[in-house]
PDB file of C-alpha atoms in Angstrom:
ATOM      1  CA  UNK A  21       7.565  25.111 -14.421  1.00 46.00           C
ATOM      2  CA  UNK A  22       7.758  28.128 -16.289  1.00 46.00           C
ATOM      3  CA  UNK A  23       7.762  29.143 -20.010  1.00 38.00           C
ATOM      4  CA  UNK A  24      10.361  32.241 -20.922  1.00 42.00           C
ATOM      5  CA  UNK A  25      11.123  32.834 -17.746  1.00 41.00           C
ATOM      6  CA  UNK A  26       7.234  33.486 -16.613  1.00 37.00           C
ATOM      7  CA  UNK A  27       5.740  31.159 -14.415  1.00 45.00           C
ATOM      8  CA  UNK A  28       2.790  29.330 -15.639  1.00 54.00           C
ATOM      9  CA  UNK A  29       1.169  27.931 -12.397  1.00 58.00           C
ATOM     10  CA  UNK A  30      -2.229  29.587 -11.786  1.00 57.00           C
ATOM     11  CA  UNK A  31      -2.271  30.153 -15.707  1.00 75.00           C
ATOM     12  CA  UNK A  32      -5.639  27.942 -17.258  1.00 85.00           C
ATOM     13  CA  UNK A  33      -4.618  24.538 -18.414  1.00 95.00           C
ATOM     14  CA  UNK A  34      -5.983  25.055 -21.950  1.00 95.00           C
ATOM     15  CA  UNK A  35      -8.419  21.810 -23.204  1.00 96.00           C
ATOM     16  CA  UNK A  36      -8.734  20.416 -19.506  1.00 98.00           C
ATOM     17  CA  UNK A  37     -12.324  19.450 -18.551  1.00 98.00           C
ATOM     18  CA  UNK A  38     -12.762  18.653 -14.873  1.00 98.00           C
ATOM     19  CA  UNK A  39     -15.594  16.611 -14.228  1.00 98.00           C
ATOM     20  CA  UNK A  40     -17.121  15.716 -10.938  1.00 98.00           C
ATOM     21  CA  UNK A  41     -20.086  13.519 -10.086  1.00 98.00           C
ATOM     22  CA  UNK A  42     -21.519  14.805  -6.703  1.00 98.00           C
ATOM     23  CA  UNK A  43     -24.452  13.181  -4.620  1.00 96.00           C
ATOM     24  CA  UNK A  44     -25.214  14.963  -1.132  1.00 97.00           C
ATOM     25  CA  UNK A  45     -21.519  16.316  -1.401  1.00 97.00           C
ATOM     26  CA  UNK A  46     -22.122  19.835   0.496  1.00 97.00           C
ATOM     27  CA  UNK A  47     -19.747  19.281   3.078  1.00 96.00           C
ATOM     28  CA  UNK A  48     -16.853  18.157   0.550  1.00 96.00           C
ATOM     29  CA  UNK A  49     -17.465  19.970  -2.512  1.00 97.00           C
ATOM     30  CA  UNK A  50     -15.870  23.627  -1.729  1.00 97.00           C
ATOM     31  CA  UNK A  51     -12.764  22.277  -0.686  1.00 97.00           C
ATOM     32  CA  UNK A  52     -12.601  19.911  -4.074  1.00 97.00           C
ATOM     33  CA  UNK A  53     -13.323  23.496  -6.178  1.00 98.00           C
ATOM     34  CA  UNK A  54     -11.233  25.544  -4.305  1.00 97.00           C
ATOM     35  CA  UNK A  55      -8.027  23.656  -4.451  1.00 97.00           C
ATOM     36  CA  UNK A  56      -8.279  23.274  -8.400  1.00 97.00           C
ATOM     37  CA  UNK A  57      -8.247  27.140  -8.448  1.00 94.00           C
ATOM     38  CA  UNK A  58      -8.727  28.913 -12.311  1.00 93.00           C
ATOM     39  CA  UNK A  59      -6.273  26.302 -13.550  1.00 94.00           C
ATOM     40  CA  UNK A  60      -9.273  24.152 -15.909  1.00 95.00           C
ATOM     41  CA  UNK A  61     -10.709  25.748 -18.723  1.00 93.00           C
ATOM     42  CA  UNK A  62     -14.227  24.175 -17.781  1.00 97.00           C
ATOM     43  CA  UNK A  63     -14.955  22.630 -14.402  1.00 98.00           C
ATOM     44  CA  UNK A  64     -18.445  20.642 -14.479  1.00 98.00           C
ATOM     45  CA  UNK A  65     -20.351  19.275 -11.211  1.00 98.00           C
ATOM     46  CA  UNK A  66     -22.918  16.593 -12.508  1.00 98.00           C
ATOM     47  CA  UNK A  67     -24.982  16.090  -9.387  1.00 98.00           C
ATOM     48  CA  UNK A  68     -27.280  12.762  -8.794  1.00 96.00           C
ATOM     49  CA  UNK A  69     -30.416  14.074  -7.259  1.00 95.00           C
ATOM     50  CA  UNK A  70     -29.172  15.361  -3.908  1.00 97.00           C
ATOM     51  CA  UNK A  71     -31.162  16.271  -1.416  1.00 97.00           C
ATOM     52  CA  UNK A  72     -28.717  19.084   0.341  1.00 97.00           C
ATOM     53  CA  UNK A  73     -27.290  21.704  -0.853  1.00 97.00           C
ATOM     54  CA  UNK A  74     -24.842  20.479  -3.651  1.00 97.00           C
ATOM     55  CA  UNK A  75     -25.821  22.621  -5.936  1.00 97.00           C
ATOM     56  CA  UNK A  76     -25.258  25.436  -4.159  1.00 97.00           C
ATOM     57  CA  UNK A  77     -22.224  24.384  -3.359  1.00 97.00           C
ATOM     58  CA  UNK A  78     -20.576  23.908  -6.549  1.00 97.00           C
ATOM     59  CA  UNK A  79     -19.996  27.822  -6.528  1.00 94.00           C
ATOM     60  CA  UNK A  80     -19.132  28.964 -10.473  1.00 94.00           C
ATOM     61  CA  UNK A  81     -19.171  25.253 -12.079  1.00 97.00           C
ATOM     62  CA  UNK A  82     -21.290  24.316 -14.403  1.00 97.00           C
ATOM     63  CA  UNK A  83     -23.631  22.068 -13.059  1.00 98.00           C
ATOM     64  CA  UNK A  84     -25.097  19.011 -14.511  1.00 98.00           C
ATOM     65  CA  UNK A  85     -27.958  16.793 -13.695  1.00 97.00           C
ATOM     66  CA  UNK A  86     -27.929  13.292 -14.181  1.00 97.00           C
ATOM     67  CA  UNK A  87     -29.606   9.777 -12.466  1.00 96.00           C
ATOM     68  CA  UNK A  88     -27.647   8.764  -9.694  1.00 94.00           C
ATOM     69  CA  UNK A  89     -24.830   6.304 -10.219  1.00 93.00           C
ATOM     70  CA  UNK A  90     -21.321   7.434 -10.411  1.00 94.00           C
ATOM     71  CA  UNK A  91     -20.508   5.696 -13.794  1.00 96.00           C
ATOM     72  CA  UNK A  92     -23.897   7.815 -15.549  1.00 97.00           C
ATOM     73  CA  UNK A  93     -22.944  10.968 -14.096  1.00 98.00           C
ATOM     74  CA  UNK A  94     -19.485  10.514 -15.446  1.00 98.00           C
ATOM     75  CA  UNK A  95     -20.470   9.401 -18.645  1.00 98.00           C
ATOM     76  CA  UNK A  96     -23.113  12.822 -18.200  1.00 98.00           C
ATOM     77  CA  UNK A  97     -20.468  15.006 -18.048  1.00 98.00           C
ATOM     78  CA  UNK A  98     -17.978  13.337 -20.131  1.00 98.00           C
ATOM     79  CA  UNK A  99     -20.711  13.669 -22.779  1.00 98.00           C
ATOM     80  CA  UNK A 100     -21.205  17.868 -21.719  1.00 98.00           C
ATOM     81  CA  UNK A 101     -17.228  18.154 -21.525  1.00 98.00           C
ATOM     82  CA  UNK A 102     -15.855  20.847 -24.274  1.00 97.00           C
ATOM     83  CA  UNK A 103     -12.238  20.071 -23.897  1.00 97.00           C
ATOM     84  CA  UNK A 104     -10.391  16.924 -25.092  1.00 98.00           C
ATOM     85  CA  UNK A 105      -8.383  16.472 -22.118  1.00 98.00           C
ATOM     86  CA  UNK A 106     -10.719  14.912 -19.142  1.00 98.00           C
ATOM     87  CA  UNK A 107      -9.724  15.046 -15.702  1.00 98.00           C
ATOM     88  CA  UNK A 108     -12.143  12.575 -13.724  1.00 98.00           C
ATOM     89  CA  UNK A 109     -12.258  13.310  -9.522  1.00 98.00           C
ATOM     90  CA  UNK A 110     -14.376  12.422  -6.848  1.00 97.00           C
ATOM     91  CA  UNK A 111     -16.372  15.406  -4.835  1.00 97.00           C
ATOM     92  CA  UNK A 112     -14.369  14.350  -1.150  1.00 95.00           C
ATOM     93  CA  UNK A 113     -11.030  14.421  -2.929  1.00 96.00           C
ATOM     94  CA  UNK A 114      -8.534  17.534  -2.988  1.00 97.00           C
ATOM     95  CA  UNK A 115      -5.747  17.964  -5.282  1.00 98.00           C
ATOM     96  CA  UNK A 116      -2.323  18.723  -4.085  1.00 97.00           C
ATOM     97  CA  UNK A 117      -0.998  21.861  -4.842  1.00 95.00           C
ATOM     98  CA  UNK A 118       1.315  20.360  -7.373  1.00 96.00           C
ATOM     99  CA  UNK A 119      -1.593  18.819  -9.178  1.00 97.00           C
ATOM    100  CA  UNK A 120      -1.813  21.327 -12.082  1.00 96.00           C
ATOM    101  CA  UNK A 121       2.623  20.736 -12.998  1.00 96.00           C
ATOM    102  CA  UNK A 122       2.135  17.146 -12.683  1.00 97.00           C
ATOM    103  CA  UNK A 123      -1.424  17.601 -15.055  1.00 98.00           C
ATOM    104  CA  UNK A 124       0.586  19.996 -17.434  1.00 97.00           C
ATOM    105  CA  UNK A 125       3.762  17.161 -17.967  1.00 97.00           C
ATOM    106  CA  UNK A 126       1.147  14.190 -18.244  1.00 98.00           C
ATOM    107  CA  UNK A 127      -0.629  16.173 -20.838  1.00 98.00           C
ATOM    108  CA  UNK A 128       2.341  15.275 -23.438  1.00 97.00           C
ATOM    109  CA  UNK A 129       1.454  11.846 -23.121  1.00 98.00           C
ATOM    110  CA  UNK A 130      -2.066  10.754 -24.656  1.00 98.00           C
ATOM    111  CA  UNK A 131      -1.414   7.625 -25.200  1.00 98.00           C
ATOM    112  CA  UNK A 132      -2.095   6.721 -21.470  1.00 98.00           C
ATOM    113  CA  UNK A 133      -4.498   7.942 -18.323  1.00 98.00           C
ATOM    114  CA  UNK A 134      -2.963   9.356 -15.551  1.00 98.00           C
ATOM    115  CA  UNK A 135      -3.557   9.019 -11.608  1.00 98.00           C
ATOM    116  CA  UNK A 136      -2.807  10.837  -8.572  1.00 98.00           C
ATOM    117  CA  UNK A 137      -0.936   9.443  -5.649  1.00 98.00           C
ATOM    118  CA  UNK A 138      -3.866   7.925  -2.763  1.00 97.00           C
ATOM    119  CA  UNK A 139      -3.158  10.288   0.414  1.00 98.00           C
ATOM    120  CA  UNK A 140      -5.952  10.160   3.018  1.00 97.00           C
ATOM    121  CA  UNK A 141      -6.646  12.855   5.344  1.00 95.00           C
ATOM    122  CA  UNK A 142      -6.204  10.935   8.249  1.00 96.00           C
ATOM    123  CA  UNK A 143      -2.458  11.131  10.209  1.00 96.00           C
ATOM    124  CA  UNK A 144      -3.120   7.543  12.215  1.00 96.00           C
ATOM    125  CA  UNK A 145      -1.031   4.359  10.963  1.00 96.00           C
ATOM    126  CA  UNK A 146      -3.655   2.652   9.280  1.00 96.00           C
ATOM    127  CA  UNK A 147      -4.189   5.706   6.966  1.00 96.00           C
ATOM    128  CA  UNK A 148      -0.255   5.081   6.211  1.00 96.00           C
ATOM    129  CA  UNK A 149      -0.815   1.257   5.611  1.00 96.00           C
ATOM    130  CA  UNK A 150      -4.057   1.975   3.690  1.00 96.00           C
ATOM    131  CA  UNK A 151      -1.768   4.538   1.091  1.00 97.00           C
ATOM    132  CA  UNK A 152       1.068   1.511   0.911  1.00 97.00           C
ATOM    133  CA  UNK A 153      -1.615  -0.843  -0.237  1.00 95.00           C
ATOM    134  CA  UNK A 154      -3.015   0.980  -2.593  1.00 96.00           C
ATOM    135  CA  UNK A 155      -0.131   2.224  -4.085  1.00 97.00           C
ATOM    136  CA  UNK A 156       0.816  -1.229  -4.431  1.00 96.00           C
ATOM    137  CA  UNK A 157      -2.121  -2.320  -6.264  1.00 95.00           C
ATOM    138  CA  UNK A 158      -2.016   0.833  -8.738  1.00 96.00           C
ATOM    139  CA  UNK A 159       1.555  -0.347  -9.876  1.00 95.00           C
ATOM    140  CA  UNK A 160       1.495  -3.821  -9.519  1.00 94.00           C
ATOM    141  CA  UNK A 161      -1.842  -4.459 -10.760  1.00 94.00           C
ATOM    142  CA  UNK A 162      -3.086  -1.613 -12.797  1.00 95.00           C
ATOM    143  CA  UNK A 163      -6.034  -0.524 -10.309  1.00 96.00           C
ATOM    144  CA  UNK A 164      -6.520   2.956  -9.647  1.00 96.00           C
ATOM    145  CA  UNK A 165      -9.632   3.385  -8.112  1.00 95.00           C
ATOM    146  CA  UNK A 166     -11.834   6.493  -8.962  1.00 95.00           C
ATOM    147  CA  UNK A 167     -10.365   8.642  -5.401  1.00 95.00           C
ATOM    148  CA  UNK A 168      -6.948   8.674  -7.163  1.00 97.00           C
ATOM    149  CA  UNK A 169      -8.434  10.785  -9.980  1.00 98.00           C
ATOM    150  CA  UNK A 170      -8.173  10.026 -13.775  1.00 98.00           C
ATOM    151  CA  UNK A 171      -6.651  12.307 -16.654  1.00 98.00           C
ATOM    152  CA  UNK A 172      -7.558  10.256 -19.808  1.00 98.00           C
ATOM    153  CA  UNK A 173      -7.726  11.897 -23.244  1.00 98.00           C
ATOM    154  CA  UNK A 174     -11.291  11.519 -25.325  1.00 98.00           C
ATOM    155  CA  UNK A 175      -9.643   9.916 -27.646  1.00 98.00           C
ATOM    156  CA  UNK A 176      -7.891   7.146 -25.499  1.00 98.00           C
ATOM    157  CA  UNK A 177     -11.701   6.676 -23.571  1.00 98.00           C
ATOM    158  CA  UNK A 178     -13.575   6.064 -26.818  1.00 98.00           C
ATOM    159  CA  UNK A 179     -10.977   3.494 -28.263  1.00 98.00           C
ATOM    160  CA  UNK A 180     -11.622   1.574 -24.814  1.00 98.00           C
ATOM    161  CA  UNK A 181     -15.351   1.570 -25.279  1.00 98.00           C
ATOM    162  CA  UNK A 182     -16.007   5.029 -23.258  1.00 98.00           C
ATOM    163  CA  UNK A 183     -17.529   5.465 -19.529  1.00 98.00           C
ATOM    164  CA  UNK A 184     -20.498   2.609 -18.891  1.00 96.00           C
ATOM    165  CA  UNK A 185     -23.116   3.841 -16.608  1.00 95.00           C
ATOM    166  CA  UNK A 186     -22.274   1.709 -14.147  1.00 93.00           C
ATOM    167  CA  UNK A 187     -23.469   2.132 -10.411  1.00 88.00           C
ATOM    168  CA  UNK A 188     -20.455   1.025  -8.642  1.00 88.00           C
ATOM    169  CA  UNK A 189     -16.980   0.010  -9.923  1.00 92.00           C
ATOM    170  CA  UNK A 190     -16.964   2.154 -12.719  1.00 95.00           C
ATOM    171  CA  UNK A 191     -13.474   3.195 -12.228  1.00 96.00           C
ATOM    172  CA  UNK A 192     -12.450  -0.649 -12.274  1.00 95.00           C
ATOM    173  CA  UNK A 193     -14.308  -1.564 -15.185  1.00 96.00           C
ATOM    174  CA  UNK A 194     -12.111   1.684 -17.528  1.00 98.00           C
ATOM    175  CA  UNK A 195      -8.984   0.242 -15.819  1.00 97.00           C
ATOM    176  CA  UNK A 196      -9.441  -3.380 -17.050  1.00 96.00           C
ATOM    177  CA  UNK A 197     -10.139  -1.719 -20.213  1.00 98.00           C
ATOM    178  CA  UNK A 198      -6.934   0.638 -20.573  1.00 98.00           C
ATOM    179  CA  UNK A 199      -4.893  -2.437 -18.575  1.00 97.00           C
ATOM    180  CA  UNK A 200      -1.710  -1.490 -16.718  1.00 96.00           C
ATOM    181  CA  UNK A 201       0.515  -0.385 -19.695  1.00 97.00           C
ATOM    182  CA  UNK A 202      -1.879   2.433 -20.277  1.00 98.00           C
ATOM    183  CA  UNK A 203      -1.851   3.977 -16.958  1.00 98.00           C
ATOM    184  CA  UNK A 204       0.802   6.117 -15.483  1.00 98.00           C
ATOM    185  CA  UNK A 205       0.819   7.535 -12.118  1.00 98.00           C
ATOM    186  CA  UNK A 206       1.420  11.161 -11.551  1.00 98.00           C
ATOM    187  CA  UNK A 207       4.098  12.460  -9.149  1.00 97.00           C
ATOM    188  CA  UNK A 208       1.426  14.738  -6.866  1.00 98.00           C
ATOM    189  CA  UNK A 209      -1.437  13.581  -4.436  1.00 98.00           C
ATOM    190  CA  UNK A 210      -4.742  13.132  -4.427  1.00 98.00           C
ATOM    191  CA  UNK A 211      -5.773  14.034  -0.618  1.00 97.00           C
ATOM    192  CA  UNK A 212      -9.189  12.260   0.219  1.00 95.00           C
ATOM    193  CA  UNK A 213     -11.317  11.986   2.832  1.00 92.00           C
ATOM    194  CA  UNK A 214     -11.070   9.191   5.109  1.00 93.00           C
ATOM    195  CA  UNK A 215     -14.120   9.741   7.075  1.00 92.00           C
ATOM    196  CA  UNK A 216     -15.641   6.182   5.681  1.00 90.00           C
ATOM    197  CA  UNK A 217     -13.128   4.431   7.260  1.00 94.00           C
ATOM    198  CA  UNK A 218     -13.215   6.292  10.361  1.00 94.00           C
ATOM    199  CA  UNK A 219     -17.007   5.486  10.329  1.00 93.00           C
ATOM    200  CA  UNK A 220     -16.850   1.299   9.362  1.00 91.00           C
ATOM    201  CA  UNK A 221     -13.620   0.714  10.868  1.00 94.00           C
ATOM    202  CA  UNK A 222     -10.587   0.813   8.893  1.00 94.00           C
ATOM    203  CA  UNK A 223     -10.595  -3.546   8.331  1.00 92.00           C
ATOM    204  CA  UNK A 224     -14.490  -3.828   7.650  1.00 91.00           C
ATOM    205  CA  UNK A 225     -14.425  -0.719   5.324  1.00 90.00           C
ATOM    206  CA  UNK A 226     -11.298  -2.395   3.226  1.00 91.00           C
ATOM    207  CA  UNK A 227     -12.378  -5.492   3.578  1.00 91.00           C
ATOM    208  CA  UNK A 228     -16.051  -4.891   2.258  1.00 89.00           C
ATOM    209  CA  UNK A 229     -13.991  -2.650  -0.783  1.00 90.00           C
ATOM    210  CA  UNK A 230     -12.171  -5.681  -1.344  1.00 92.00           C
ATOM    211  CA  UNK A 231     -15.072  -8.037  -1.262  1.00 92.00           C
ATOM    212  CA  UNK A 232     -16.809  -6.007  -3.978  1.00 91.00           C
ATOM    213  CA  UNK A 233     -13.562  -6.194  -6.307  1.00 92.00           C
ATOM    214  CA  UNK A 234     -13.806  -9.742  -5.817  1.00 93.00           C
ATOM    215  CA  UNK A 235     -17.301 -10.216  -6.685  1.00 93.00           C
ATOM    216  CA  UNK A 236     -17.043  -7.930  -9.685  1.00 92.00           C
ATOM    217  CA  UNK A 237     -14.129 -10.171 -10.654  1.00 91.00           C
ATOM    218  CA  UNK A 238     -16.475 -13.204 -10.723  1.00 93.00           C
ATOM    219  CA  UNK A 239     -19.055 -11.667 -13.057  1.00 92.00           C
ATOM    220  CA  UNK A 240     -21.887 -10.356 -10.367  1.00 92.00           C
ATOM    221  CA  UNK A 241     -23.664  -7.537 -11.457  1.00 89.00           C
ATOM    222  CA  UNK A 242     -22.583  -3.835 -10.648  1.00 84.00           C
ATOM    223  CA  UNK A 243     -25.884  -2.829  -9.034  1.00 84.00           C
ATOM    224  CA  UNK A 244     -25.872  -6.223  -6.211  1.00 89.00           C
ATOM    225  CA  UNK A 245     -22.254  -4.893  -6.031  1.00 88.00           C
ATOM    226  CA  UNK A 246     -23.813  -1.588  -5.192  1.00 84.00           C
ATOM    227  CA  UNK A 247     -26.313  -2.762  -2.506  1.00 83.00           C
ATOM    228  CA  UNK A 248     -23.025  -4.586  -0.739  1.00 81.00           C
ATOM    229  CA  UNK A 249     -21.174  -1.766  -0.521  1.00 81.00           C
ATOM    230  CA  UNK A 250     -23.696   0.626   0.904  1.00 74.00           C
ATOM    231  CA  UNK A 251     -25.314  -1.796   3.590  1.00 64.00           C
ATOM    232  CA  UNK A 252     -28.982  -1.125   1.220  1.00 48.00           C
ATOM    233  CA  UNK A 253     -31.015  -4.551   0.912  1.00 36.00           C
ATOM    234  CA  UNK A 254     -32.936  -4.804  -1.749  1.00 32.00           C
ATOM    235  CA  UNK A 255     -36.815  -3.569  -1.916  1.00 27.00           C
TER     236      UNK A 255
END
């Protein structure tokens, strides 16, 4: 993309906020920063108590503290963001190189949120199935989870009600709210890591995600949910 004859990739996307929620994300975080570059005007890390060296980590970002719970830390930052554009994105997920054109055309468009393309780091077949499903269920049914990334506009999140401060399936509970015709996917990927499946086993990871969808579905509450999905039992 270029604008009179100058190329603008690598120039700052003017009103984009980053905003990433980080707990015990050392090992991840670097790569996240690194491969948005200069292109944000403000990149915040809004960290959840960690107990390693996170904060460290998050290099030249302005750093955040908040409880931990992905859906406070987002709401956190989105409350700290200066620019109206919010781009919402996981500490274990890297941005294609073509994220900032793709950011730049879906930038014209306010009226919707915008995801990235699921791509796990992981070359083996079930990595390629995983991507097919998920893809899938982001067109068909309007689901982008929160590893996809989210562009949203403040002024589309506060006519939805804003981020909760939810502990777990905070990214479900904004895409119920937009609902399908308010989400557009982006043409570039979202590369994440896909050592959780690696670790649980590619069916009992998916099938414990898709247990929790199913229970939030039916009305349990977010921090059960929570407790499910990280193996933690209660007391």
């Amino acid at each position: 993309m270029r604008i009179e004859g100058l190329p603008i990739e690598g120039l700052p996307i003017v009103g984009l906020s980053v905003i990433i929620p980080a707990l015990n994300a050392a090992a991840s975080l670097p790569a996240t920063l690194a491969a948005l570059g200069d292109a944000p005007a403000e990149v915040l890390v809004v960290d959840g108590c960690s107990t390693d060296a996170t904060v460290q980590a998050a290099g030249t970002a302005r750093i955040l503290h908040a409880p931990r719970g992905r859906g406070g830390q987002l709401a956190a930052g989105i409350a700290a963001a200066e620019g109206p554009w919010l781009l919402l994105l996981h500490a274990d997920t890297r941005l294609a190189p073509d994220w900032e054109i793709a950011v730049r055309a879906a930038m014209a468009d306010p009226g919707r949120a915008h995801h990235f393309r699921f791509v796990l780091d992981d070359p083996s077949p079930q990595a390629r199935r995983l991507e097919r499903a998920v893809a899938w269920r982001s067109r068909a049914l309007g689901l982008p989870y929160g590893d996809q990334g989210l562009l949203i506009h403040k002024g589309l999140l506060a006519a939805v009600g804003g981020m909760k401060a939810l502990p777990l399936m905070e990214d479900v509970d904004l895409a119920r709210r937009l609902g399908r015709a308010r989400l557009a996917a982006m043409p570039a990927a979202a590369i994440t890591s896909a050592v959780r499946w690696q670790r649980d086993g590619w069916w009992r990871r998916s099938a414990r995600n898709l247990t929790c969808l199913g229970l939030f579905y039916l009305g349990v509450p977010p921090g059960i949910i929570a407790r499910i999905y990280t193996g933690r039992r209660q007391g």
